[in-house]
XYZ file of C-alpha atoms in Angstrom:
135
model
C 3.004 -7.862 -22.317
C -0.214 -7.064 -20.249
C 0.989 -2.807 -19.148
C -2.486 -3.282 -17.569
C -1.625 -5.652 -15.216
C -1.237 -4.323 -12.034
C 1.468 -7.200 -9.596
C 0.912 -6.583 -5.719
C 3.055 -8.270 -3.861
C 3.539 -9.603 -0.227
C 0.040 -8.758 0.577
C -0.059 -7.944 4.103
C 2.954 -8.982 5.804
C 1.968 -9.718 9.773
C 5.276 -9.640 11.461
C 7.628 -9.469 8.494
C 9.689 -6.010 9.602
C 10.127 -4.396 6.307
C 14.162 -5.343 5.686
C 12.845 -8.400 5.006
C 10.190 -7.327 2.062
C 12.372 -5.232 0.505
C 14.728 -7.498 0.191
C 11.990 -9.897 -1.293
C 10.635 -7.569 -3.228
C 14.412 -6.996 -4.970
C 14.305 -10.648 -5.953
C 10.498 -10.764 -7.490
C 10.577 -7.662 -9.177
C 13.412 -7.992 -11.442
C 12.025 -10.884 -12.875
C 7.896 -9.567 -13.276
C 10.414 -6.801 -15.390
C 11.667 -9.754 -17.563
C 9.329 -11.469 -18.121
C 7.105 -8.567 -20.056
C 6.194 -7.133 -17.687
C 8.467 -3.172 -17.770
C 6.346 -1.459 -17.128
C 3.272 -2.675 -14.888
C 2.965 -1.031 -12.031
C 4.173 -2.801 -8.645
C 2.388 -2.653 -5.305
C 4.740 -4.109 -2.092
C 3.372 -5.520 0.879
C 4.012 -3.117 3.696
C 4.014 -4.246 7.181
C 1.828 -5.033 9.507
C -1.571 -5.460 7.234
C 0.215 -3.440 4.298
C -0.608 -0.265 7.307
C 3.151 0.655 8.516
C 3.547 2.793 4.890
C 5.924 4.851 7.143
C 8.628 2.488 7.550
C 9.318 2.825 3.947
C 10.701 6.458 4.174
C 14.801 5.507 5.390
C 14.632 2.463 2.432
C 12.195 2.659 0.105
C 12.928 0.931 -3.495
C 15.192 3.095 -5.327
C 12.257 3.880 -8.581
C 15.130 4.219 -11.516
C 17.042 1.004 -10.776
C 12.914 -0.572 -10.007
C 10.920 0.896 -12.299
C 6.691 2.037 -11.625
C 6.048 0.721 -7.885
C 3.731 1.560 -4.940
C 3.702 0.339 -1.572
C 0.267 -1.351 -0.483
C -2.090 0.767 2.013
C -5.035 -1.093 3.742
C -7.478 0.050 6.050
C -11.183 -0.308 7.254
C -12.456 2.796 8.012
C -14.463 1.483 11.626
C -11.415 0.466 12.927
C -8.609 2.933 11.187
C -8.770 6.535 11.659
C -6.798 9.132 12.261
C -3.379 7.593 13.441
C -3.052 5.277 10.522
C -4.080 8.233 8.422
C -1.364 10.333 10.203
C 1.410 6.806 9.018
C 0.358 7.896 5.209
C 0.424 11.699 6.125
C 3.889 11.241 6.931
C 4.948 8.603 3.725
C 3.787 10.576 1.677
C 5.859 14.088 2.775
C 9.008 12.107 2.010
C 7.319 11.216 -1.467
C 5.437 6.847 -0.862
C 4.071 6.886 -3.742
C 0.594 4.627 -1.969
C -1.889 2.413 -3.681
C -4.990 1.260 -1.475
C -5.858 -2.226 -2.617
C -7.854 -2.700 0.850
C -9.716 -1.461 2.758
C -13.305 -1.152 4.392
C -15.887 0.401 5.627
C -16.554 -1.468 8.554
C -13.972 -2.401 11.582
C -11.896 -4.841 10.135
C -12.780 -7.849 11.555
C -15.877 -7.650 9.778
C -18.702 -7.396 12.278
C -20.011 -4.373 12.711
C -22.243 -1.146 10.740
C -20.787 0.768 8.161
C -18.927 3.790 9.512
C -20.080 6.651 7.138
C -18.134 9.352 8.962
C -14.486 7.934 8.813
C -15.623 6.335 5.413
C -15.827 9.663 3.400
C -12.654 11.132 6.121
C -10.731 8.536 4.266
C -11.893 8.787 0.161
C -11.565 12.687 1.207
C -8.217 11.627 2.015
C -7.341 9.454 -0.399
C -8.968 11.952 -2.840
C -7.041 14.823 -1.794
C -3.597 13.359 -1.865
C -4.992 11.407 -5.700
C -4.202 8.156 -4.326
C -5.381 4.978 -6.287
C -7.721 2.352 -4.782
C -9.273 -0.584 -5.850
C -10.588 -3.715 -4.077
C-alpha cells in the first residue's frame, strides 16, 4: 500500500539465462501486485551481474500484464566502458526501460582508483537518456 516502494527482484543473476529470470518474474510480480503494490516500480535483474540488459530485447515482459517494470543495469566505471554502454544503448533503442540500481566509480572488484573520465561518461549517458539510478 506504499506506492513509493521500489522492488528489485533477482539481484545480479550470474549464470542464469534470461528465460529463467523471466519465468521467475512472471511468478513473483503478480504476487507483489496482489499484495498492495499495484503501481509500484518493479525492477527485474538481468543476466551476468545485471549487465546483459540487451538479453531482454527479444523476450521482454508485457507491461500491459505486469505493469510498471524496468530492467536492471549495473556498472563500475573503471571496468565497464563502451561495450556495456553499447548493450544499454541497444536495449534503449528497442524500448527496454532501464534502471541502474548499482554502480561504482572504481573497478568492479573495488580495488583501485576512481576513474573520473569513465564515471563522467557514464553519468552523461544516464542523464542523456533519463535513466534513473540509485546506489
